Amino acid sequence: MLAKQTLDLIKRRRTSRYFDKYSEVNKQSLERILEAAIWAPFSIYQLQGWKFIVLTEKARDQAAEIILEDPTVLKYIRVMYENTSWGEDDKSWLKLIEDFGKDLGGAPVLVVALALHDPNKHHRRHNIASLWCAAQNMLLQTSAEGLDSGIISFISDKMEDKLTKFLGYDPKEYFPAYVLNIGEAQKTPDIVPREKKDVIIFKSE
Ligand SMILES: Cc1cc2nc3c(=O)[nH]c(=O)nc-3n(C[C@H](O)[C@H](O)[C@H](O)COP(=O)(O)O)c2cc1C
């Protein structure tokens, strides 16, 4: 039974982009979500030198403002809808992008994941990969708590440095790998169907 329930939980999770800012995320749920993060597999190059910074209220609003200085935050959503069949018929996503640009989706909680800088490119990749394992753990635990989540990625060094400094860390030591939105969604996003053909390949000889 657990096998089926786990798969159902994985399939039920969606990336939400429109939250109720005043939805309640109770402390126990949030603690379990962060506990799920630190139980992700981690690579030996960073060990447990990662950081998960939970932002609420004023700190959340200030961070959201900084993150939105990176235009790729909105560009990601635009490219996603422009290049996929899910955006074709209904142009309501244009309004979604506009709203997202005002308050980063409006979730009451943001979790910023900080990775350790490492001059070695391969080690750095491991550090980022470990954080993404933690991301999936948090997303699934969020679903299990009856809450919704969203992923925010970015590619501006300038913004990343500013966010790291705002969080009280040295940008020479840490950089943000992603930010998660956590709260109750006001809109449920469409399910994006997953391809199986030529994606999952079994080989026995
Ligand atoms: C590496 C990575 C980066 C992502 N960055 C963003 C992002 O910046 N903004 C966003 O809205 N969603 C982002 N997503 C979420 C994907 O767009 C989303 O998972 C995909 O569209 C499938 O939708 P679903 O999660 O609802 O099944 C990201 C996902 C991954 C794995």
Coordinates of N, CA and C and ligand atoms in Angstrom, one line a residue:
M1 N 0.8 -1.2 0.0 CA 0.0 0.0 0.0 C 0.9 1.3 0.0
L2 N 2.0 1.2 0.8 CA 2.8 2.4 0.9 C 3.4 2.7 -0.5
A3 N 3.7 1.7 -1.3 CA 4.3 1.9 -2.6 C 3.3 2.7 -3.5
K4 N 2.1 2.4 -3.4 CA 1.1 3.1 -4.3 C 0.9 4.5 -3.7
Q5 N 0.8 4.6 -2.4 CA 0.6 6.0 -1.8 C 1.8 6.9 -2.1
T6 N 3.0 6.3 -2.1 CA 4.1 7.2 -2.4 C 4.1 7.7 -3.8
L7 N 3.7 6.8 -4.8 CA 3.6 7.2 -6.2 C 2.5 8.2 -6.3
D8 N 1.4 8.0 -5.6 CA 0.3 9.0 -5.7 C 0.7 10.4 -5.3
L9 N 1.5 10.4 -4.2 CA 1.9 11.7 -3.6 C 2.8 12.4 -4.6
I10 N 3.7 11.6 -5.2 CA 4.7 12.1 -6.2 C 3.9 12.7 -7.4
K11 N 2.9 12.0 -7.8 CA 2.1 12.5 -9.0 C 1.2 13.7 -8.7
R12 N 0.8 13.7 -7.5 CA -0.2 14.8 -7.1 C 0.5 16.2 -6.9
R13 N 1.8 16.2 -6.6 CA 2.5 17.4 -6.4 C 2.5 18.3 -7.7
R14 N 2.2 19.6 -7.6 CA 2.2 20.5 -8.7 C 3.1 21.7 -8.3
T15 N 3.5 22.4 -9.4 CA 4.3 23.6 -9.1 C 3.2 24.8 -9.2
S16 N 2.9 25.3 -8.0 CA 1.9 26.4 -7.9 C 2.6 27.8 -8.1
R17 N 1.9 28.7 -8.7 CA 2.5 30.0 -8.9 C 1.6 31.1 -8.5
Y18 N 0.5 30.7 -7.8 CA -0.5 31.7 -7.3 C -1.0 31.3 -5.9
F19 N -0.5 32.0 -4.9 CA -0.8 31.5 -3.5 C -1.6 32.6 -2.8
D20 N -2.2 32.1 -1.7 CA -3.0 32.9 -0.8 C -2.0 33.4 0.2
K21 N -1.7 34.7 0.2 CA -0.6 35.2 1.0 C -0.9 35.1 2.5
Y22 N -2.2 35.0 2.8 CA -2.6 34.9 4.2 C -3.0 33.5 4.7
S23 N -2.6 32.5 3.8 CA -2.8 31.1 4.2 C -1.9 30.8 5.4
E24 N -2.4 29.9 6.2 CA -1.5 29.5 7.4 C -0.7 28.3 7.1
V25 N 0.6 28.4 7.4 CA 1.5 27.3 7.4 C 1.9 27.0 8.8
N26 N 1.3 26.0 9.4 CA 1.6 25.8 10.8 C 3.1 25.3 11.1
K27 N 3.5 25.7 12.3 CA 4.9 25.5 12.7 C 5.3 24.0 12.5
Q28 N 4.4 23.1 13.0 CA 4.8 21.6 12.9 C 5.0 21.2 11.5
S29 N 4.1 21.7 10.6 CA 4.2 21.3 9.2 C 5.5 21.8 8.6
L30 N 5.8 23.1 8.9 CA 7.1 23.7 8.4 C 8.3 23.0 8.9
E31 N 8.2 22.6 10.2 CA 9.4 21.9 10.8 C 9.6 20.5 10.1
R32 N 8.5 19.8 9.8 CA 8.6 18.5 9.1 C 9.1 18.7 7.6
I33 N 8.7 19.8 7.0 CA 9.2 20.1 5.6 C 10.7 20.3 5.6
L34 N 11.2 21.0 6.6 CA 12.6 21.3 6.7 C 13.4 20.0 7.1
E35 N 12.7 19.3 8.0 CA 13.3 18.0 8.4 C 13.5 17.1 7.2
A36 N 12.5 17.1 6.3 CA 12.6 16.3 5.1 C 13.8 16.8 4.2
A37 N 14.0 18.1 4.2 CA 15.1 18.6 3.4 C 16.5 18.0 3.9
I38 N 16.7 18.0 5.2 CA 18.0 17.6 5.6 C 18.2 16.1 5.6
W39 N 17.1 15.3 5.3 CA 17.3 13.9 5.2 C 17.4 13.4 3.8
A40 N 17.6 14.4 2.9 CA 17.9 14.1 1.5 C 19.4 13.5 1.4
P41 N 19.6 12.7 0.3 CA 21.0 12.3 0.1 C 21.9 13.5 -0.1
F42 N 23.1 13.5 0.4 CA 24.1 14.6 0.2 C 25.4 14.1 -0.3
S43 N 26.1 14.9 -1.1 CA 27.3 14.5 -1.7 C 28.5 14.8 -0.7
I44 N 29.6 14.1 -0.8 CA 30.7 14.3 0.1 C 31.4 15.6 0.0
Y45 N 31.2 16.3 -1.1 CA 31.9 17.6 -1.3 C 31.4 18.7 -0.5
Q46 N 30.1 18.7 -0.2 CA 29.5 19.7 0.6 C 29.2 19.2 2.0
L47 N 29.1 17.9 2.1 CA 28.6 17.2 3.4 C 27.3 18.0 3.8
Q48 N 27.3 18.4 5.1 CA 26.1 19.1 5.5 C 26.3 20.6 5.6
G49 N 27.1 21.1 4.7 CA 27.4 22.5 4.8 C 26.3 23.3 4.0
W50 N 25.3 22.7 3.6 CA 24.2 23.4 3.0 C 23.4 24.2 4.0
K51 N 22.5 25.1 3.5 CA 21.7 25.9 4.4 C 20.3 26.1 3.8
F52 N 19.3 26.0 4.6 CA 17.9 26.2 4.2 C 17.3 27.3 5.1
I53 N 17.1 28.4 4.4 CA 16.7 29.6 5.2 C 15.2 29.8 5.0
V54 N 14.5 29.8 6.1 CA 13.0 29.9 6.0 C 12.7 31.4 6.3
L55 N 12.0 32.0 5.3 CA 11.7 33.4 5.4 C 10.1 33.6 5.5
T56 N 9.7 34.4 6.5 CA 8.3 34.7 6.6 C 8.2 36.3 6.8
E57 N 7.0 36.8 6.7 CA 6.7 38.2 7.0 C 7.6 39.1 6.3
K58 N 8.2 40.1 7.0 CA 9.0 41.1 6.4 C 10.2 40.6 5.7
A59 N 10.8 39.6 6.3 CA 12.0 39.0 5.6 C 11.7 38.4 4.3
R60 N 10.5 37.7 4.2 CA 10.0 37.1 3.0 C 9.8 38.2 1.9
D61 N 9.1 39.3 2.3 CA 8.8 40.3 1.4 C 10.1 41.0 0.8
Q62 N 11.1 41.2 1.7 CA 12.3 41.8 1.3 C 13.1 40.9 0.3
A63 N 13.1 39.6 0.6 CA 13.8 38.6 -0.3 C 13.1 38.6 -1.6
A64 N 11.7 38.6 -1.6 CA 11.0 38.5 -2.8 C 11.3 39.6 -3.7
E65 N 11.4 40.8 -3.1 CA 11.8 42.0 -3.9 C 13.2 41.9 -4.6
I66 N 14.1 41.3 -3.8 CA 15.5 41.1 -4.4 C 15.4 40.1 -5.5
I67 N 14.7 39.0 -5.3 CA 14.7 37.9 -6.3 C 14.1 38.4 -7.6
L68 N 13.1 39.3 -7.5 CA 12.4 39.8 -8.7 C 13.3 40.7 -9.5
E69 N 14.4 41.1 -8.9 CA 15.3 42.0 -9.7 C 16.0 41.2 -10.8
D70 N 15.9 39.8 -10.7 CA 16.5 39.0 -11.8 C 15.3 38.7 -12.8
P71 N 15.5 39.3 -14.0 CA 14.4 39.2 -15.0 C 14.2 37.7 -15.5
T72 N 15.1 36.8 -15.2 CA 14.9 35.4 -15.7 C 13.9 34.7 -14.8
V73 N 13.6 35.3 -13.7 CA 12.5 34.7 -12.8 C 11.2 34.7 -13.6
L74 N 10.9 35.8 -14.2 CA 9.6 35.9 -15.0 C 9.8 35.2 -16.4
K75 N 11.0 35.4 -16.9 CA 11.3 34.8 -18.3 C 11.1 33.3 -18.3
Y76 N 11.4 32.7 -17.2 CA 11.3 31.2 -17.1 C 9.8 30.8 -17.4
I77 N 8.9 31.5 -16.7 CA 7.5 31.2 -16.8 C 7.0 31.5 -18.2
R78 N 7.4 32.6 -18.8 CA 7.0 33.0 -20.1 C 7.5 31.9 -21.1
V79 N 8.8 31.6 -21.1 CA 9.3 30.6 -22.0 C 8.6 29.3 -21.8
M80 N 8.3 28.9 -20.6 CA 7.6 27.7 -20.3 C 6.2 27.6 -21.0
Y81 N 5.4 28.7 -20.9 CA 4.1 28.7 -21.5 C 4.2 28.9 -23.0
E82 N 5.2 29.7 -23.5 CA 5.3 29.9 -24.9 C 5.7 28.7 -25.7
N83 N 6.5 27.8 -25.1 CA 7.0 26.7 -25.8 C 6.3 25.3 -25.5
T84 N 5.2 25.4 -24.8 CA 4.6 24.1 -24.5 C 3.1 24.2 -24.9
S85 N 2.5 23.1 -25.1 CA 1.1 23.0 -25.5 C 0.2 23.5 -24.4
W86 N 0.7 23.5 -23.1 CA -0.3 23.9 -22.0 C -0.6 25.4 -22.1
G87 N 0.2 26.2 -22.8 CA -0.1 27.6 -22.8 C -0.8 28.1 -24.0
E88 N -1.0 27.2 -25.0 CA -1.5 27.6 -26.3 C -2.9 28.3 -26.3
D89 N -3.9 27.6 -25.8 CA -5.3 28.1 -26.0 C -5.6 29.3 -25.0
D90 N -5.2 29.1 -23.8 CA -5.6 30.1 -22.8 C -4.5 31.0 -22.5
K91 N -4.7 32.3 -22.8 CA -3.6 33.2 -22.5 C -3.7 33.8 -21.1
S92 N -4.4 33.2 -20.2 CA -4.5 33.7 -18.8 C -3.1 33.7 -18.2
W93 N -2.2 32.9 -18.7 CA -0.9 32.9 -18.1 C -0.1 34.2 -18.2
L94 N -0.6 35.1 -19.1 CA 0.1 36.4 -19.2 C -0.2 37.2 -18.0
K95 N -1.4 37.1 -17.5 CA -1.8 37.8 -16.3 C -1.1 37.1 -15.1
L96 N -1.0 35.8 -15.1 CA -0.2 35.1 -14.1 C 1.2 35.6 -13.9
I97 N 1.8 35.8 -15.1 CA 3.2 36.4 -15.1 C 3.2 37.8 -14.5
E98 N 2.2 38.6 -14.9 CA 2.2 39.9 -14.4 C 2.0 39.9 -12.8
D99 N 1.1 39.1 -12.4 CA 0.9 39.0 -10.9 C 2.2 38.4 -10.2
F100 N 2.8 37.4 -10.8 CA 4.0 36.8 -10.2 C 5.1 37.9 -10.1
G101 N 5.1 38.7 -11.0 CA 6.1 39.8 -11.0 C 5.9 40.8 -9.9
K102 N 4.7 40.8 -9.3 CA 4.5 41.8 -8.2 C 4.9 41.3 -6.9
D103 N 4.7 39.9 -6.7 CA 5.0 39.4 -5.3 C 5.5 38.0 -5.3
L104 N 6.1 37.6 -6.4 CA 6.7 36.2 -6.5 C 5.7 35.1 -6.2
G105 N 4.5 35.3 -6.6 CA 3.5 34.3 -6.3 C 2.7 34.4 -5.0
G106 N 3.3 35.2 -4.1 CA 2.6 35.5 -2.9 C 2.5 34.5 -1.8
A107 N 3.3 33.5 -1.9 CA 3.3 32.4 -0.8 C 3.8 33.1 0.5
P108 N 3.2 32.7 1.6 CA 3.6 33.3 2.9 C 5.0 32.8 3.4
V109 N 5.5 31.7 2.8 CA 6.8 31.2 3.3 C 7.7 31.0 2.0
L110 N 8.9 31.5 2.2 CA 9.9 31.2 1.2 C 11.1 30.4 1.8
V111 N 11.5 29.4 1.1 CA 12.7 28.7 1.6 C 13.8 28.9 0.6
V112 N 14.9 29.5 1.0 CA 16.1 29.7 0.2 C 17.1 28.6 0.5
A113 N 17.5 27.9 -0.6 CA 18.5 26.8 -0.4 C 19.9 27.4 -0.8
L114 N 20.8 27.4 0.2 CA 22.2 27.9 -0.1 C 23.2 26.8 -0.3
A115 N 23.9 26.8 -1.4 CA 25.0 25.8 -1.6 C 26.3 26.4 -1.3
L116 N 27.3 25.5 -1.0 CA 28.6 26.0 -0.8 C 29.3 26.2 -2.1
H117 N 30.0 27.3 -2.2 CA 30.8 27.5 -3.4 C 32.0 26.5 -3.4
D118 N 32.4 26.1 -4.5 CA 33.6 25.2 -4.6 C 34.2 25.6 -5.9
P119 N 35.5 25.9 -5.9 CA 36.2 26.3 -7.2 C 36.2 25.1 -8.2
N120 N 36.0 23.9 -7.7 CA 36.0 22.7 -8.6 C 34.6 22.6 -9.2
K121 N 34.5 22.7 -10.5 CA 33.2 22.7 -11.2 C 32.4 21.4 -10.9
H122 N 33.1 20.3 -10.8 CA 32.4 19.0 -10.5 C 31.9 18.9 -9.1
H123 N 32.6 19.4 -8.2 CA 32.2 19.4 -6.8 C 31.0 20.4 -6.7
R124 N 31.1 21.5 -7.4 CA 30.0 22.5 -7.3 C 28.7 21.8 -7.8
R125 N 28.8 21.0 -8.9 CA 27.6 20.3 -9.4 C 27.0 19.4 -8.4
H126 N 27.9 18.7 -7.7 CA 27.4 17.8 -6.6 C 26.7 18.6 -5.6
N127 N 27.2 19.7 -5.2 CA 26.6 20.5 -4.1 C 25.2 20.9 -4.5
I128 N 25.1 21.4 -5.8 CA 23.8 21.8 -6.3 C 22.8 20.6 -6.4
A129 N 23.4 19.5 -6.9 CA 22.5 18.3 -7.0 C 22.0 17.9 -5.6
S130 N 22.8 17.9 -4.6 CA 22.3 17.5 -3.2 C 21.1 18.4 -2.8
L131 N 21.3 19.7 -3.2 CA 20.2 20.6 -2.8 C 18.9 20.3 -3.5
W132 N 19.0 19.9 -4.8 CA 17.8 19.5 -5.5 C 17.2 18.3 -5.0
C133 N 18.0 17.4 -4.5 CA 17.4 16.2 -3.8 C 16.5 16.7 -2.6
A134 N 17.1 17.6 -1.9 CA 16.4 18.2 -0.7 C 15.1 18.9 -1.2
A135 N 15.2 19.5 -2.3 CA 14.0 20.3 -2.9 C 12.9 19.3 -3.0
Q136 N 13.1 18.2 -3.7 CA 12.1 17.2 -3.9 C 11.5 16.7 -2.6
N137 N 12.4 16.4 -1.6 CA 11.9 16.0 -0.3 C 10.9 17.0 0.3
M138 N 11.3 18.3 0.2 CA 10.5 19.4 0.7 C 9.1 19.5 0.0
L139 N 9.2 19.4 -1.3 CA 8.0 19.5 -2.2 C 7.0 18.4 -1.8
L140 N 7.5 17.2 -1.6 CA 6.7 16.0 -1.3 C 6.1 16.2 0.1
Q141 N 6.9 16.5 1.0 CA 6.4 16.7 2.4 C 5.4 17.8 2.4
T142 N 5.6 18.9 1.7 CA 4.6 20.0 1.6 C 3.3 19.4 1.1
S143 N 3.3 18.6 0.1 CA 2.1 18.0 -0.4 C 1.4 17.1 0.6
A144 N 2.2 16.3 1.3 CA 1.7 15.4 2.4 C 1.1 16.2 3.5
E145 N 1.6 17.5 3.7 CA 1.0 18.3 4.8 C -0.3 19.0 4.3
G146 N -0.7 18.7 3.1 CA -1.9 19.4 2.5 C -1.6 20.8 2.1
L147 N -0.4 21.1 1.8 CA 0.0 22.5 1.4 C 0.5 22.4 0.0
D148 N 0.7 23.6 -0.6 CA 1.2 23.7 -2.0 C 2.6 24.3 -2.0
S149 N 3.3 24.1 -3.2 CA 4.6 24.6 -3.3 C 4.9 25.0 -4.7
G150 N 6.0 25.8 -4.8 CA 6.5 26.2 -6.2 C 8.0 26.3 -6.1
I151 N 8.6 26.2 -7.3 CA 10.0 26.3 -7.4 C 10.3 27.6 -8.1
I152 N 11.3 28.4 -7.6 CA 11.8 29.6 -8.3 C 13.3 29.4 -8.6
S153 N 13.7 29.5 -9.8 CA 15.1 29.4 -10.2 C 15.5 30.7 -10.8
F154 N 16.8 31.0 -10.9 CA 17.3 32.3 -11.4 C 18.7 32.1 -11.9
I155 N 19.2 33.1 -12.7 CA 20.6 32.9 -13.2 C 21.4 34.3 -13.1
S156 N 21.0 35.2 -12.3 CA 21.7 36.4 -12.2 C 22.7 36.4 -11.0
D157 N 24.0 36.4 -11.3 CA 25.0 36.4 -10.2 C 24.8 37.6 -9.3
K158 N 24.5 38.8 -9.9 CA 24.3 40.0 -9.1 C 23.2 39.8 -8.1
M159 N 22.1 39.3 -8.6 CA 20.9 39.1 -7.6 C 21.3 38.0 -6.6
E160 N 21.9 37.0 -7.0 CA 22.3 35.9 -6.1 C 23.2 36.4 -5.0
D161 N 24.2 37.3 -5.4 CA 25.1 37.8 -4.3 C 24.3 38.7 -3.4
K162 N 23.4 39.5 -3.9 CA 22.6 40.4 -3.1 C 21.7 39.6 -2.1
L163 N 21.1 38.6 -2.6 CA 20.2 37.7 -1.8 C 21.1 37.1 -0.7
T164 N 22.2 36.6 -1.0 CA 23.1 35.9 -0.1 C 23.5 36.9 1.1
K165 N 23.9 38.1 0.6 CA 24.3 39.1 1.6 C 23.1 39.4 2.5
F166 N 21.9 39.6 1.9 CA 20.7 39.9 2.7 C 20.4 38.9 3.7
L167 N 20.8 37.6 3.4 CA 20.5 36.5 4.4 C 21.6 36.4 5.4
G168 N 22.6 37.3 5.3 CA 23.7 37.3 6.3 C 24.9 36.4 6.0
Y169 N 25.0 35.9 4.8 CA 26.1 35.1 4.4 C 27.0 35.7 3.4
D170 N 28.2 35.2 3.3 CA 29.2 35.8 2.3 C 29.1 35.1 0.9
P171 N 28.8 35.9 -0.1 CA 28.6 35.4 -1.4 C 29.9 34.7 -1.9
K172 N 31.0 34.9 -1.3 CA 32.2 34.1 -1.7 C 32.1 32.7 -1.2
E173 N 31.3 32.5 -0.2 CA 31.2 31.2 0.4 C 29.9 30.4 0.0
Y174 N 28.8 31.1 -0.2 CA 27.6 30.5 -0.5 C 26.9 31.2 -1.7
F175 N 26.0 30.4 -2.4 CA 25.1 31.0 -3.4 C 23.8 30.3 -3.3
P176 N 22.7 31.0 -3.7 CA 21.4 30.3 -3.6 C 21.2 29.5 -4.8
A177 N 20.7 28.2 -4.6 CA 20.5 27.3 -5.8 C 19.1 27.4 -6.3
Y178 N 18.1 27.7 -5.4 CA 16.7 27.9 -5.7 C 16.0 28.4 -4.5
V179 N 14.8 28.8 -4.8 CA 13.9 29.2 -3.7 C 12.6 28.5 -3.8
L180 N 12.0 28.0 -2.7 CA 10.7 27.4 -2.8 C 9.6 28.3 -2.2
N181 N 8.5 28.3 -2.8 CA 7.3 29.0 -2.3 C 6.5 27.9 -1.6
I182 N 6.0 28.3 -0.4 CA 5.2 27.3 0.4 C 4.0 28.0 1.0
G183 N 2.8 27.4 0.8 CA 1.6 28.0 1.3 C 0.4 27.3 0.7
E184 N -0.8 28.0 0.7 CA -1.9 27.4 0.0 C -2.1 28.0 -1.3
A185 N -2.3 27.2 -2.4 CA -2.4 27.8 -3.7 C -3.8 28.4 -3.9
Q186 N -3.9 29.5 -4.6 CA -5.3 30.0 -4.9 C -5.8 29.4 -6.2
K187 N -4.8 28.9 -7.1 CA -5.2 28.3 -8.3 C -4.4 27.0 -8.4
T188 N -5.1 26.0 -8.9 CA -4.4 24.7 -9.1 C -3.9 24.7 -10.5
P189 N -2.6 24.5 -10.7 CA -2.1 24.5 -12.1 C -2.5 23.2 -12.8
D190 N -2.5 23.3 -14.1 CA -2.8 22.1 -14.9 C -1.8 21.0 -14.7
I191 N -2.2 19.8 -14.9 CA -1.2 18.7 -14.8 C -0.5 18.7 -16.2
V192 N 0.8 18.6 -16.1 CA 1.7 18.5 -17.3 C 1.9 17.0 -17.5
P193 N 1.3 16.4 -18.6 CA 1.5 15.0 -18.7 C 2.9 14.6 -18.9
R194 N 3.3 13.4 -18.4 CA 4.7 13.0 -18.5 C 4.8 12.0 -19.7
E195 N 5.9 12.1 -20.4 CA 6.2 11.2 -21.5 C 6.9 9.9 -20.9
K196 N 6.5 8.8 -21.5 CA 7.1 7.5 -21.1 C 8.0 6.9 -22.2
K197 N 7.4 7.1 -23.4 CA 8.0 6.5 -24.6 C 9.3 7.1 -24.9
D198 N 10.3 6.3 -25.1 CA 11.7 6.7 -25.3 C 12.3 7.5 -24.2
V199 N 11.6 7.5 -23.0 CA 12.2 8.2 -21.9 C 12.6 7.1 -20.8
I200 N 11.7 6.2 -20.6 CA 12.0 5.1 -19.7 C 12.4 3.9 -20.6
I201 N 13.6 3.4 -20.4 CA 14.1 2.4 -21.3 C 14.6 1.2 -20.4
F202 N 14.1 0.1 -20.6 CA 14.5 -1.1 -19.9 C 15.5 -1.9 -20.9
K203 N 16.5 -2.4 -20.3 CA 17.5 -3.2 -21.1 C 17.9 -4.4 -20.3
S204 N 17.9 -5.5 -20.9 CA 18.4 -6.7 -20.1 C 19.6 -7.4 -20.7
E205 N 20.0 -7.0 -21.9 CA 21.2 -7.5 -22.5 C 21.9 -6.5 -23.4
Ligands
LIG1 C1 15.6 22.9 -12.2 C2 14.2 23.4 -12.2 C3 14.0 24.8 -12.2 C4 12.7 25.3 -12.2 N1 12.5 26.6 -12.2 C5 11.2 27.1 -12.1 C6 11.0 28.5 -12.1 O1 12.0 29.3 -12.1 N2 9.8 29.0 -12.1 C7 8.7 28.1 -12.1 O2 7.6 28.6 -12.1 N3 8.9 26.8 -12.1 C8 10.1 26.3 -12.1 N4 10.3 24.9 -12.1 C9 9.1 24.0 -12.1 C10 8.8 23.4 -13.5 O3 8.5 24.4 -14.4 C11 7.7 22.4 -13.3 O4 8.1 21.4 -12.4 C12 7.2 21.8 -14.6 O5 6.7 22.8 -15.4 C13 6.2 20.6 -14.4 O6 5.1 21.1 -13.7 P1 4.7 20.3 -12.3 O7 5.8 20.5 -11.3 O8 3.4 21.1 -11.9 O9 4.4 18.9 -12.6 C14 11.6 24.4 -12.1 C15 11.8 23.0 -12.1 C16 13.1 22.5 -12.1 C17 13.3 21.0 -12.0

